[in-house]
Each structure stands twice: as structure tokens, then as C-alpha cells.
Coordinates of N, CA and C in Angstrom, one line a residue:
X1 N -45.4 18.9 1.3 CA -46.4 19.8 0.8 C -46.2 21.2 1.6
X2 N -46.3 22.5 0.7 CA -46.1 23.5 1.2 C -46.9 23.8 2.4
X3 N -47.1 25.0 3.5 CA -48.0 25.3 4.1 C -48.2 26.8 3.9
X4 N -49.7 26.9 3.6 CA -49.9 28.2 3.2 C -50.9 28.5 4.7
X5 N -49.6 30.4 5.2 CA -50.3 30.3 6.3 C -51.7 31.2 6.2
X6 N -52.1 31.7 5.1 CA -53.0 32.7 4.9 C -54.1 31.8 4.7
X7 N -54.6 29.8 4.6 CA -55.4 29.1 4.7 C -55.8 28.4 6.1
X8 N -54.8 29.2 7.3 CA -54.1 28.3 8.5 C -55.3 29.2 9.0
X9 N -55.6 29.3 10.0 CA -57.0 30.0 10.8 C -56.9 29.9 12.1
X10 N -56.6 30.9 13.3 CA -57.2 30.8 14.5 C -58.4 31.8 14.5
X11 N -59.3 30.9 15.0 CA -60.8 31.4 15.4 C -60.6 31.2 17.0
X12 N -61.2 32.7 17.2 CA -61.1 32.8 18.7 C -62.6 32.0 19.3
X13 N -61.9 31.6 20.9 CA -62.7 30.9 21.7 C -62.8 29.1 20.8
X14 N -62.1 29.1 20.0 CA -61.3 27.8 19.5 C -60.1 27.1 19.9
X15 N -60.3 26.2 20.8 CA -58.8 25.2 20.7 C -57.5 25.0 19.5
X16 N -56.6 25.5 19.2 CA -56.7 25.0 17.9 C -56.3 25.7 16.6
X17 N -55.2 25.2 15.4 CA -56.1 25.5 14.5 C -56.6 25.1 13.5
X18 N -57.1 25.8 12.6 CA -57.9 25.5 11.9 C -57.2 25.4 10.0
X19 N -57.9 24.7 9.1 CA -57.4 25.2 7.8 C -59.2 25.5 7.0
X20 N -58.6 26.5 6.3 CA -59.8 26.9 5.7 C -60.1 26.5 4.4
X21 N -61.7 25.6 4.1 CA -62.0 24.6 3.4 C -62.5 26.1 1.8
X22 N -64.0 26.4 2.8 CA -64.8 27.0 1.6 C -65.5 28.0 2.1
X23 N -66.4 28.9 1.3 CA -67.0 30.1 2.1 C -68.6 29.1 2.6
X24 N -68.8 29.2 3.5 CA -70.2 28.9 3.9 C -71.0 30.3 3.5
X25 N -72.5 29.8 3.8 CA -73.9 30.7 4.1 C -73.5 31.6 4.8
X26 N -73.1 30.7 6.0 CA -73.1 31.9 7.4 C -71.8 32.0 7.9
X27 N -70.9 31.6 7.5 CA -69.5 31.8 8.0 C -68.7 30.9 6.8
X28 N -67.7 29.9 7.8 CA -66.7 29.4 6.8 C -66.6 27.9 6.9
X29 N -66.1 26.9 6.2 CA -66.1 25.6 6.1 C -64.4 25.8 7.1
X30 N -64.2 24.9 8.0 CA -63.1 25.1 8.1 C -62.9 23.6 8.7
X31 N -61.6 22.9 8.8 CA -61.2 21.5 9.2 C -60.0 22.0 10.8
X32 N -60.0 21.4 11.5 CA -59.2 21.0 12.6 C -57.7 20.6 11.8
X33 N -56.7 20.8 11.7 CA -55.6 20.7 11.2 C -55.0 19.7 12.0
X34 N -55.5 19.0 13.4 CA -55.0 18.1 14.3 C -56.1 16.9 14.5
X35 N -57.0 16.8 14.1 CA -58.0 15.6 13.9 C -58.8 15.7 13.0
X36 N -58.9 16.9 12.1 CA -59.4 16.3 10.8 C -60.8 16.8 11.2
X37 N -61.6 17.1 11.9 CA -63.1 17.7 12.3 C -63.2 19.0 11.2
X38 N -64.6 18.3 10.5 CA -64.5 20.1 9.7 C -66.3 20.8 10.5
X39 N -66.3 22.1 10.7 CA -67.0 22.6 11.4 C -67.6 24.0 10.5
X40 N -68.3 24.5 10.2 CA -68.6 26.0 10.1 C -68.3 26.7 11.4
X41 N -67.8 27.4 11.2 CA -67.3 28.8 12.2 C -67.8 30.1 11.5
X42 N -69.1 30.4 12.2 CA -70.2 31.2 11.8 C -69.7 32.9 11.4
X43 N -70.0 33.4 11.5 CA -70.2 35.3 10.9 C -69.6 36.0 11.6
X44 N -70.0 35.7 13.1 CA -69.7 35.9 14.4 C -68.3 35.9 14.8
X45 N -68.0 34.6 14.3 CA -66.2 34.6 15.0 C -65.1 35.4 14.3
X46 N -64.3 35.7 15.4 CA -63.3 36.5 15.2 C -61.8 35.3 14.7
X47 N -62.5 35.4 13.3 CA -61.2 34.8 12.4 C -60.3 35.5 12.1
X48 N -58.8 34.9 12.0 CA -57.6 35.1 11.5 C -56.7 34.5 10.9
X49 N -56.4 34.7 10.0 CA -55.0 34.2 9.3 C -53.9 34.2 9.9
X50 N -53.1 32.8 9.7 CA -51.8 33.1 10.2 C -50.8 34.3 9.8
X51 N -51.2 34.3 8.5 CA -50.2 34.8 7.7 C -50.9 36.6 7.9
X52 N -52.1 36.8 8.7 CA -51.6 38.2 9.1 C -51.0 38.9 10.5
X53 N -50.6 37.8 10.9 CA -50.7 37.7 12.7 C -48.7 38.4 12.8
X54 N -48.6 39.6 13.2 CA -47.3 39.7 13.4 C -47.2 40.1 14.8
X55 N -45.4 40.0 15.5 CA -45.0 40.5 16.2 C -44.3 41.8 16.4
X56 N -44.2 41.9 17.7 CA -44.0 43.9 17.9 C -42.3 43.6 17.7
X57 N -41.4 43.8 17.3 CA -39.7 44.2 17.7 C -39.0 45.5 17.7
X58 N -38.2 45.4 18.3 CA -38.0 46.9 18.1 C -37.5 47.9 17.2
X59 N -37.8 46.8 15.6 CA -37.6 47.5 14.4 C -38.4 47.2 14.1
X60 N -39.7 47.5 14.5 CA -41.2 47.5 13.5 C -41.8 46.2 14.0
X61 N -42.2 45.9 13.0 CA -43.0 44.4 12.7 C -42.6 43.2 12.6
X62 N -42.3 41.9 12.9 CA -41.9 40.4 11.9 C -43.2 39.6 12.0
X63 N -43.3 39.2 10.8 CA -44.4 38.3 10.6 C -44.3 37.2 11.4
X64 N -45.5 36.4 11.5 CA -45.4 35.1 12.3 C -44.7 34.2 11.0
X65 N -44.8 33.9 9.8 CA -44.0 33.4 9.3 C -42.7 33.5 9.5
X66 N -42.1 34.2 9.8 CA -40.9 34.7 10.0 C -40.3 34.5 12.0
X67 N -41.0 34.3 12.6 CA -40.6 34.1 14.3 C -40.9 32.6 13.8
X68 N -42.0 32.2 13.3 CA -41.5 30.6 13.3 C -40.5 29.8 12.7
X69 N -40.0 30.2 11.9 CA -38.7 29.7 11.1 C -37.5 30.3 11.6
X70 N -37.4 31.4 13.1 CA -36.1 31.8 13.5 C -36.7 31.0 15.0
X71 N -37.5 30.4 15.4 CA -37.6 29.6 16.5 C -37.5 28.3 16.0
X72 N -37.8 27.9 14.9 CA -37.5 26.2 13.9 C -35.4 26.3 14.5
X73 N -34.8 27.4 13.9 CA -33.3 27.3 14.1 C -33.1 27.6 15.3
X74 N -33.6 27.6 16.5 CA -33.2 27.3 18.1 C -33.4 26.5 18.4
X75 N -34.7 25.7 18.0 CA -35.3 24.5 18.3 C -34.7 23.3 17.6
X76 N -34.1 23.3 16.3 CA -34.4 22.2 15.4 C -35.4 21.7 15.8
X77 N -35.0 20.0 15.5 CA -36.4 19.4 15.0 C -37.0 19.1 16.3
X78 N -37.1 19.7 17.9 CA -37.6 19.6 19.3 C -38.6 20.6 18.6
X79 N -39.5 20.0 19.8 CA -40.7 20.8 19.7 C -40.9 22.0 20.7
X80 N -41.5 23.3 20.9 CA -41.4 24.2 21.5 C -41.7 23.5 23.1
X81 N -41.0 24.9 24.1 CA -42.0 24.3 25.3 C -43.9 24.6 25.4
X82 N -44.2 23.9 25.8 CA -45.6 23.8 26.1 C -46.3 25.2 26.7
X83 N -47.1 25.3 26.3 CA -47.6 26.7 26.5 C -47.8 27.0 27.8
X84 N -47.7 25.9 28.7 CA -47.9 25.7 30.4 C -46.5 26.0 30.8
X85 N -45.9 26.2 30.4 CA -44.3 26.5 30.6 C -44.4 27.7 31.3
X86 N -43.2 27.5 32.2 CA -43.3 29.0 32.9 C -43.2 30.1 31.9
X87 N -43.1 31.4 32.8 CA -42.9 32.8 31.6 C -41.2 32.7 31.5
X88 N -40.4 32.6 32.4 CA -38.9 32.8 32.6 C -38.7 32.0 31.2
X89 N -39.1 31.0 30.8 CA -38.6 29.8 29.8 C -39.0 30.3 28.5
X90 N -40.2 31.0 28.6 CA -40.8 31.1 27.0 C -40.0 32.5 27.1
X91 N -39.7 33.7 27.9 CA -39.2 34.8 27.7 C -37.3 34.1 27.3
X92 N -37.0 33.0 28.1 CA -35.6 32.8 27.4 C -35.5 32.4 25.7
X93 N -36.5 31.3 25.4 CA -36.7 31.2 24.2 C -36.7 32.3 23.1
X94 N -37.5 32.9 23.2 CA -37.9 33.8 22.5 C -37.0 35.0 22.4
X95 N -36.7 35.1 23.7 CA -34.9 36.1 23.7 C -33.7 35.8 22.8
X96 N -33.8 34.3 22.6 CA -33.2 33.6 21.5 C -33.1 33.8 20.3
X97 N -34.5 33.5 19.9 CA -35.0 33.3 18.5 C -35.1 34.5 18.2
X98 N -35.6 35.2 18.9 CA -36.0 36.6 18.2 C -35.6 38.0 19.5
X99 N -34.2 38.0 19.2 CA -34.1 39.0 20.6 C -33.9 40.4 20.3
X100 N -35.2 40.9 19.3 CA -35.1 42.2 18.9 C -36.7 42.3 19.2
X101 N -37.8 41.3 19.9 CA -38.6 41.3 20.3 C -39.4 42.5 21.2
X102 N -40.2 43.2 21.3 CA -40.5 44.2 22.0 C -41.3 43.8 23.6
X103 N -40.6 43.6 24.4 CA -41.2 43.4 25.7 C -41.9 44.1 26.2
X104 N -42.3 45.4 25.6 CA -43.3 46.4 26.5 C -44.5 46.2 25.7
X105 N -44.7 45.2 24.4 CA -45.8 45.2 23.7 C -46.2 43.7 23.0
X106 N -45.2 43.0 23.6 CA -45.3 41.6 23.1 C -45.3 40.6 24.5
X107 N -46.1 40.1 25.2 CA -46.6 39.5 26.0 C -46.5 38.0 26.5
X108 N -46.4 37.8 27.6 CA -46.2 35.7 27.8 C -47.8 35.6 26.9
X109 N -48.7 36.2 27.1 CA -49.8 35.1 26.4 C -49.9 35.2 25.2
X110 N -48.9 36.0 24.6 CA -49.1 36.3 23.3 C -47.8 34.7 23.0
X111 N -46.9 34.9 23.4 CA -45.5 33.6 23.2 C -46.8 32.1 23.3
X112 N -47.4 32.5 24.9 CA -47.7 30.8 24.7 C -48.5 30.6 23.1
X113 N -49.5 31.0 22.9 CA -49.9 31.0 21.5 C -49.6 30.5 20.8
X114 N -47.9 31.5 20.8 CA -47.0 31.3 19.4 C -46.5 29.9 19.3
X115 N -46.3 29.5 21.0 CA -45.8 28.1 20.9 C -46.5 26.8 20.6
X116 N -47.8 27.1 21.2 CA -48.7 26.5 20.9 C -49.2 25.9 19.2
X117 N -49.1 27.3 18.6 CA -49.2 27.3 17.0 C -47.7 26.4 16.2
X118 N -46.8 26.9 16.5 CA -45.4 26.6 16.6 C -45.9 24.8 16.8
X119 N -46.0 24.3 17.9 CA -45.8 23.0 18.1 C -47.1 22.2 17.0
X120 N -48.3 22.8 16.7 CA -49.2 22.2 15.7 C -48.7 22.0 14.2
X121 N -48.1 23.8 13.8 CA -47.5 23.6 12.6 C -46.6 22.5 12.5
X122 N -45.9 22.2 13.4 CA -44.6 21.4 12.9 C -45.3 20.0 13.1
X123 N -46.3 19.7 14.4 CA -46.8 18.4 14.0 C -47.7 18.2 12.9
X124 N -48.5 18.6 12.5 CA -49.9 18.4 11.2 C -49.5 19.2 9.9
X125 N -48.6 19.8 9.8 CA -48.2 20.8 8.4 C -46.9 20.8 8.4
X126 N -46.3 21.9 7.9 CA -44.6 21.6 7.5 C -44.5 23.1 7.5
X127 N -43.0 23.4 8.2 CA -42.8 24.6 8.3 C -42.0 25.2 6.6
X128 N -41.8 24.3 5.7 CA -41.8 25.0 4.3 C -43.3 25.5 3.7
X129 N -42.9 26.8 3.8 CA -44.1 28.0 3.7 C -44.4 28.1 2.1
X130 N -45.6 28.4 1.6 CA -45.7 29.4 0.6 C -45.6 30.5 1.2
X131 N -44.6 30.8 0.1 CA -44.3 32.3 -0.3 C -44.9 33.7 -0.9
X132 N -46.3 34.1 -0.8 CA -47.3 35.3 -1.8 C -46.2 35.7 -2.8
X133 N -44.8 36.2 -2.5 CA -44.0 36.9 -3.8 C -43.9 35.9 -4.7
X134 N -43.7 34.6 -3.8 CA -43.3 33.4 -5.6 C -44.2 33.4 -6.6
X135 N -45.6 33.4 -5.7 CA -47.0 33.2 -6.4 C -47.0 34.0 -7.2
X136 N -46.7 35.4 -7.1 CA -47.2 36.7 -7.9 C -46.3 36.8 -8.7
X137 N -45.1 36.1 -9.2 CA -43.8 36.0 -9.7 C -44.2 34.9 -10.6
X138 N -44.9 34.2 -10.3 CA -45.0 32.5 -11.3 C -46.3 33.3 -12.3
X139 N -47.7 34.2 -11.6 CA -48.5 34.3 -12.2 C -48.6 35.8 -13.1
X140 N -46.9 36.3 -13.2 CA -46.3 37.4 -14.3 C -46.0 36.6 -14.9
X141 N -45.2 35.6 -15.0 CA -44.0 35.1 -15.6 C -44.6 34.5 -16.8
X142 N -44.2 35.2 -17.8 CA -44.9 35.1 -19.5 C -44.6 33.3 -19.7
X143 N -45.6 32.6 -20.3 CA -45.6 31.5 -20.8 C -44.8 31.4 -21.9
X144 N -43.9 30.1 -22.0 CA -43.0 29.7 -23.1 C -43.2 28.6 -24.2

């Protein structure tokens, strides 16, 4: 099954993330993507989509869709280091995967995150993404 990261959710001061169920009263229905807990996450929290979350490089922008599937091909199928990892280790990785990365605006706490998210996707979802262009391509595309 695809994974659509624009349903994927970090809510801050949340362990975690999240997939997004339905709109609540006061906030959002949302499930734990690693045990299955579904919770409202109220008005208040500062929710995000995966799929708007980018990194700084030194040609502009790359989506997190896009650092996860060039850290999937350093990694294969091993899982990242642990976000307790030193900084030397996650700065070598990531020098790797993405070594057009901007070090004066992209951060160790911003990587552990990534790896963190990085090690969930690949355990509880699948790193084959929806794509928004396919979507918008299938729902032009004149019926036969």
C-alpha cells in the first residue's frame, strides 16, 4: 500500500507519528501509526504534514519525500541510526544521502527527527509514496 505523506502528521510535543483519520469538533481524529492509538489532537496543536516538511540545500529546497528515498539508497533495507546517535554519525549520513544539504540552516535536531521519522516510515508504512502529480493526472485523464 502506497504511503501518502500529506495523511502522515507530526504534532508537536507528540512522540511519534501520527496518520490522519477525520476532522473532529475541536481538532483532528488522528491514529498512532506504531500502535494503532487513535486520539483527537485538539485546535491547539501545532500539526504538520509530512509532505510539507522540507529541507534547506544549497539549491533551494528538497522535500522530505525526497531526503527519505535518497537516505532509503544509502541505507537499503538497514534502518537509520537512532536519533541518540551522535551528531558526527547523523552529519556523516546525511553528507551521504544528501550532500548538497545546507549546514548553516539544517541542524543535528532537525536530522535526528528525520531519522526518527525515517525509521517509523519504513517500519509501519512503506517508503512507495503517493505522488499529488499522478493524482492530478489520473483525475484529468478523460474516461474511456
Amino acid at each position: 500500500m502506497k504511503t501518502d505523506l500529506s495523511r502522515i502528521l507530526a504534532i508537536s510535543g507528540q512522540r511519534g507519528l501520527f496518520q490522519y483519520l477525520a476532522q473532529a469538533r475541536n481538532g483532528a481524529v488522528v491514529e498512532s501509526i506504531s500502535d494503532k492509538k487513535r486520539t483527537v489532537a485538539d485546535a491547539k496543536s501545532r500539526i504538520t504534514t509530512l509532505a510539507d516538511i522540507s529541507i534547506y540545500t544549497s539549491e533551494g529546497e528538497m522535500k522530505l519525500q525526497d531526503v527519505f528515498l535518497k537516505l532509503r539508497e544509502v541505507l537499503g533495507e538497514d534502518a537509520a541510526p537512532s536519533s541518540k546517535a551522535g551528531a558526527d554519525e547523523l552529519k556523516d549520513l546525511f553528507s551521504k544521502a544528501v550532500p548538497e544539504y545546507d549546514d548553516t540552516r539544517f541542524y543535528v535536531s532537525h536530522m535526528k527527527k528525520i531519522v526518527d521519522w525515517y525509521n517509523q516510515i519504513r517500519e509501519y508504512a512503506s517508503f512507495d509514496f503517493v505522488n499529488p502529480d499522478d493524482e492530478e493526472a489520473e483525475e484529468e485523464k478523460p474516461e474511456e
